[in-house]
């Protein structure tokens, strides 16, 4: 007698349900993995941008004032705050201009004076600032060094009394800026944990030749937002507070650079 055994309708339906559950779980896991990969890619891109920009900027600042022939043509020349169009503005961003003798010929050549600032270049990412390097003796055009740098802070360690030692406050290095562009240094008190920064007048006139070290902060923003994430963190970027409160991922990098050519005894 032949067997007519096979799958019943109920068994087929159960198998289909089980298959759908397995496929659904696999899709959820795959989709979650894709989202995590995308997030990590954005974060990695921001970190790489920061490191590259910081390395480039730190190299140039480290060499600021390099003047083997003692011509007095080189050094840091401007640290006032400026807006994204380059105009003086005490409520603007950190800015630094300096020169160093790249070819050791004693002459200030076209590519040996430079400045760094934040600029919102409409042709790159409209509405988002970028870090720009400009050689003002070459042309008025700026070259983008790093995109999506949304906050840029600088502070300075000085030797105001000419004793070849960095000025201190409370037994620690005194970091200063010209917070209100009034040509007097203001001492910074920074508390990263509390998310605060306070500036106080020192009464010391700004003389950029007194600068011995530069402290750099930069915050990079991911190119694309993450709809399931909101960055409510407070970033103390040197003399400024940066609170994004948006769906972008951010990373901050900080570095202290000694100006090896500006009279510091270590």
Short mmCIF file of N, CA, C and O in Angstrom, two decimals, residues 102-161:
data_model
loop_
_atom_site.label_atom_id
_atom_site.label_comp_id
_atom_site.label_asym_id
_atom_site.label_seq_id
_atom_site.Cartn_x
_atom_site.Cartn_y
_atom_site.Cartn_z
N UNK A 102 61.05 79.30 5.96
CA UNK A 102 61.07 77.92 5.48
C UNK A 102 62.34 77.56 4.73
O UNK A 102 62.85 76.44 4.83
N UNK A 103 62.88 78.50 3.94
CA UNK A 103 64.06 78.19 3.14
C UNK A 103 65.35 78.76 3.73
O UNK A 103 66.40 78.72 3.10
N UNK A 104 65.24 79.32 4.96
CA UNK A 104 66.43 79.80 5.70
C UNK A 104 67.26 80.82 4.91
O UNK A 104 68.48 80.85 5.01
N UNK A 105 66.56 81.69 4.15
CA UNK A 105 67.30 82.69 3.38
C UNK A 105 67.23 84.09 4.01
O UNK A 105 67.77 85.05 3.46
N UNK A 106 66.52 84.22 5.14
CA UNK A 106 66.44 85.49 5.82
C UNK A 106 65.43 86.45 5.24
O UNK A 106 65.18 87.52 5.81
N UNK A 107 64.82 86.11 4.10
CA UNK A 107 63.85 86.98 3.44
C UNK A 107 62.44 86.41 3.64
O UNK A 107 62.23 85.20 3.64
N UNK A 108 61.47 87.32 3.80
CA UNK A 108 60.08 86.91 3.97
C UNK A 108 59.48 86.65 2.59
O UNK A 108 59.11 87.56 1.86
N UNK A 109 59.41 85.37 2.22
CA UNK A 109 58.93 84.98 0.90
C UNK A 109 57.41 84.83 0.89
O UNK A 109 56.75 84.84 1.93
N UNK A 110 56.87 84.65 -0.31
CA UNK A 110 55.42 84.64 -0.48
C UNK A 110 54.70 83.59 0.34
O UNK A 110 53.59 83.83 0.80
N UNK A 111 55.29 82.41 0.50
CA UNK A 111 54.59 81.34 1.20
C UNK A 111 55.07 81.17 2.64
O UNK A 111 54.82 80.13 3.25
N UNK A 112 55.73 82.17 3.20
CA UNK A 112 56.27 82.04 4.56
C UNK A 112 55.48 82.84 5.60
O UNK A 112 55.79 82.77 6.77
N UNK A 113 54.47 83.56 5.18
CA UNK A 113 53.56 84.20 6.12
C UNK A 113 52.19 83.57 5.92
O UNK A 113 51.71 83.47 4.79
N UNK A 114 51.55 83.16 7.00
CA UNK A 114 50.32 82.39 6.88
C UNK A 114 49.38 82.71 8.03
O UNK A 114 49.80 83.23 9.07
N UNK A 115 48.13 82.41 7.85
CA UNK A 115 47.19 82.51 8.96
C UNK A 115 46.16 81.39 8.89
O UNK A 115 45.90 80.83 7.81
N UNK A 116 45.63 81.05 10.05
CA UNK A 116 44.63 80.00 10.18
C UNK A 116 43.37 80.59 10.80
O UNK A 116 43.44 81.35 11.77
N UNK A 117 42.22 80.22 10.25
CA UNK A 117 40.95 80.72 10.77
C UNK A 117 39.81 79.83 10.30
O UNK A 117 39.98 79.00 9.41
N UNK A 118 38.64 80.03 10.92
CA UNK A 118 37.44 79.33 10.48
C UNK A 118 36.70 80.18 9.45
O UNK A 118 36.55 81.39 9.63
N UNK A 119 36.25 79.52 8.39
CA UNK A 119 35.55 80.21 7.31
C UNK A 119 34.36 79.34 6.89
O UNK A 119 34.47 78.11 6.84
N UNK A 120 33.23 79.96 6.64
CA UNK A 120 32.08 79.24 6.07
C UNK A 120 32.12 79.45 4.56
O UNK A 120 31.66 80.46 4.04
N UNK A 121 32.68 78.49 3.86
CA UNK A 121 32.82 78.57 2.41
C UNK A 121 31.61 77.92 1.75
O UNK A 121 31.37 76.71 1.88
N UNK A 122 30.82 78.72 1.06
CA UNK A 122 29.55 78.25 0.51
C UNK A 122 29.71 77.12 -0.49
O UNK A 122 28.79 76.32 -0.69
N UNK A 123 30.86 77.02 -1.14
CA UNK A 123 31.05 75.98 -2.15
C UNK A 123 31.45 74.64 -1.55
O UNK A 123 31.52 73.65 -2.27
N UNK A 124 31.72 74.60 -0.24
CA UNK A 124 32.12 73.33 0.38
C UNK A 124 30.94 72.74 1.15
O UNK A 124 30.31 71.79 0.71
N UNK A 125 30.64 73.28 2.32
CA UNK A 125 29.49 72.83 3.10
C UNK A 125 28.76 74.07 3.60
O UNK A 125 29.11 74.59 4.66
N UNK A 126 27.79 74.57 2.86
CA UNK A 126 27.10 75.80 3.27
C UNK A 126 26.53 75.70 4.68
O UNK A 126 25.90 74.70 5.04
N UNK A 127 26.79 76.71 5.48
CA UNK A 127 26.27 76.74 6.84
C UNK A 127 27.16 76.05 7.85
O UNK A 127 26.86 76.06 9.05
N UNK A 128 28.24 75.44 7.40
CA UNK A 128 29.19 74.77 8.30
C UNK A 128 30.58 75.33 8.06
O UNK A 128 31.04 75.41 6.92
N UNK A 129 31.26 75.72 9.12
CA UNK A 129 32.58 76.32 8.98
C UNK A 129 33.65 75.27 8.73
O UNK A 129 33.49 74.09 9.08
N UNK A 130 34.74 75.71 8.12
CA UNK A 130 35.88 74.85 7.81
C UNK A 130 37.15 75.57 8.27
O UNK A 130 37.17 76.80 8.38
N UNK A 131 38.20 74.82 8.51
CA UNK A 131 39.47 75.42 8.90
C UNK A 131 40.26 75.76 7.64
O UNK A 131 40.51 74.89 6.81
N UNK A 132 40.63 77.02 7.52
CA UNK A 132 41.32 77.49 6.33
C UNK A 132 42.73 77.96 6.66
O UNK A 132 42.99 78.53 7.72
N UNK A 133 43.62 77.71 5.74
CA UNK A 133 44.98 78.22 5.76
C UNK A 133 45.11 79.21 4.60
O UNK A 133 44.70 78.91 3.48
N UNK A 134 45.68 80.39 4.90
CA UNK A 134 45.84 81.37 3.84
C UNK A 134 47.27 81.90 3.85
O UNK A 134 47.86 82.12 4.91
N UNK A 135 47.82 82.08 2.67
CA UNK A 135 49.12 82.73 2.50
C UNK A 135 48.86 84.12 1.94
O UNK A 135 48.75 84.29 0.72
N UNK A 136 48.73 85.15 2.80
CA UNK A 136 48.28 86.46 2.33
C UNK A 136 49.21 87.15 1.35
O UNK A 136 48.79 88.03 0.61
N UNK A 137 50.49 86.77 1.32
CA UNK A 137 51.39 87.39 0.37
C UNK A 137 51.28 86.76 -1.02
O UNK A 137 51.80 87.31 -1.99
N UNK A 138 50.61 85.61 -1.09
CA UNK A 138 50.41 84.96 -2.38
C UNK A 138 49.15 85.50 -3.04
O UNK A 138 49.15 85.93 -4.19
N UNK A 139 48.07 85.49 -2.31
CA UNK A 139 46.79 86.01 -2.81
C UNK A 139 45.84 86.12 -1.64
O UNK A 139 46.15 85.71 -0.52
N UNK A 140 44.67 86.67 -1.89
CA UNK A 140 43.66 86.79 -0.85
C UNK A 140 42.82 85.52 -0.73
O UNK A 140 41.94 85.43 0.12
N UNK A 141 43.08 84.55 -1.57
CA UNK A 141 42.31 83.31 -1.55
C UNK A 141 42.74 82.44 -0.37
O UNK A 141 43.90 82.41 0.02
N UNK A 142 41.76 81.72 0.16
CA UNK A 142 42.03 80.79 1.25
C UNK A 142 41.98 79.36 0.71
O UNK A 142 41.22 79.06 -0.20
N UNK A 143 42.75 78.49 1.33
CA UNK A 143 42.74 77.07 0.98
C UNK A 143 42.18 76.30 2.17
O UNK A 143 42.65 76.46 3.31
N UNK A 144 41.18 75.46 1.91
CA UNK A 144 40.59 74.70 3.00
C UNK A 144 41.57 73.63 3.46
O UNK A 144 42.13 72.88 2.68
N UNK A 145 41.80 73.60 4.77
CA UNK A 145 42.68 72.60 5.37
C UNK A 145 41.89 71.41 5.87
O UNK A 145 42.32 70.26 5.75
N UNK A 146 40.71 71.68 6.43
CA UNK A 146 39.86 70.60 6.93
C UNK A 146 38.40 71.06 6.92
O UNK A 146 38.09 72.17 7.35
N UNK A 147 37.53 70.22 6.40
CA UNK A 147 36.11 70.55 6.34
C UNK A 147 35.40 70.16 7.63
O UNK A 147 35.86 69.29 8.38
N UNK A 148 34.28 70.82 7.89
CA UNK A 148 33.43 70.51 9.03
C UNK A 148 34.13 70.66 10.37
O UNK A 148 33.90 69.90 11.30
N UNK A 149 34.99 71.66 10.46
CA UNK A 149 35.57 72.04 11.76
C UNK A 149 34.66 73.13 12.31
O UNK A 149 34.66 74.27 11.83
N UNK A 150 33.86 72.78 13.30
CA UNK A 150 32.78 73.68 13.74
C UNK A 150 33.18 74.57 14.92
O UNK A 150 32.45 75.51 15.25
N UNK A 151 34.30 74.28 15.55
CA UNK A 151 34.78 75.14 16.62
C UNK A 151 36.30 75.03 16.70
O UNK A 151 36.86 73.94 16.59
N UNK A 152 36.95 76.20 16.88
CA UNK A 152 38.41 76.28 16.82
C UNK A 152 38.85 77.28 17.89
O UNK A 152 38.45 78.44 17.87
N UNK A 153 39.63 76.80 18.86
CA UNK A 153 40.06 77.66 19.95
C UNK A 153 41.56 77.64 20.13
O UNK A 153 42.20 76.60 19.97
N UNK A 154 42.12 78.79 20.47
CA UNK A 154 43.54 78.92 20.73
C UNK A 154 43.76 79.69 22.03
O UNK A 154 43.00 80.61 22.35
N UNK A 155 44.78 79.30 22.77
CA UNK A 155 45.21 80.05 23.94
C UNK A 155 46.73 80.03 23.95
O UNK A 155 47.37 79.18 23.30
N UNK A 156 47.32 80.95 24.71
CA UNK A 156 48.76 81.18 24.59
C UNK A 156 49.42 81.20 25.97
O UNK A 156 48.88 81.74 26.93
N UNK A 157 50.60 80.58 26.02
CA UNK A 157 51.46 80.70 27.20
C UNK A 157 52.53 81.72 26.85
O UNK A 157 53.12 81.68 25.78
N UNK A 158 52.79 82.65 27.79
CA UNK A 158 53.66 83.78 27.48
C UNK A 158 54.80 83.91 28.50
O UNK A 158 54.73 83.37 29.60
N UNK A 159 55.81 84.62 28.08
CA UNK A 159 56.91 85.02 28.96
C UNK A 159 56.94 86.55 28.93
O UNK A 159 57.67 87.16 28.16
N UNK A 160 56.10 87.17 29.78
CA UNK A 160 55.92 88.62 29.71
C UNK A 160 57.06 89.40 30.36
O UNK A 160 57.22 90.59 30.08
N UNK A 161 57.85 88.74 31.22
CA UNK A 161 58.93 89.45 31.92
C UNK A 161 60.31 89.14 31.36
O UNK A 161 61.33 89.59 31.90
#
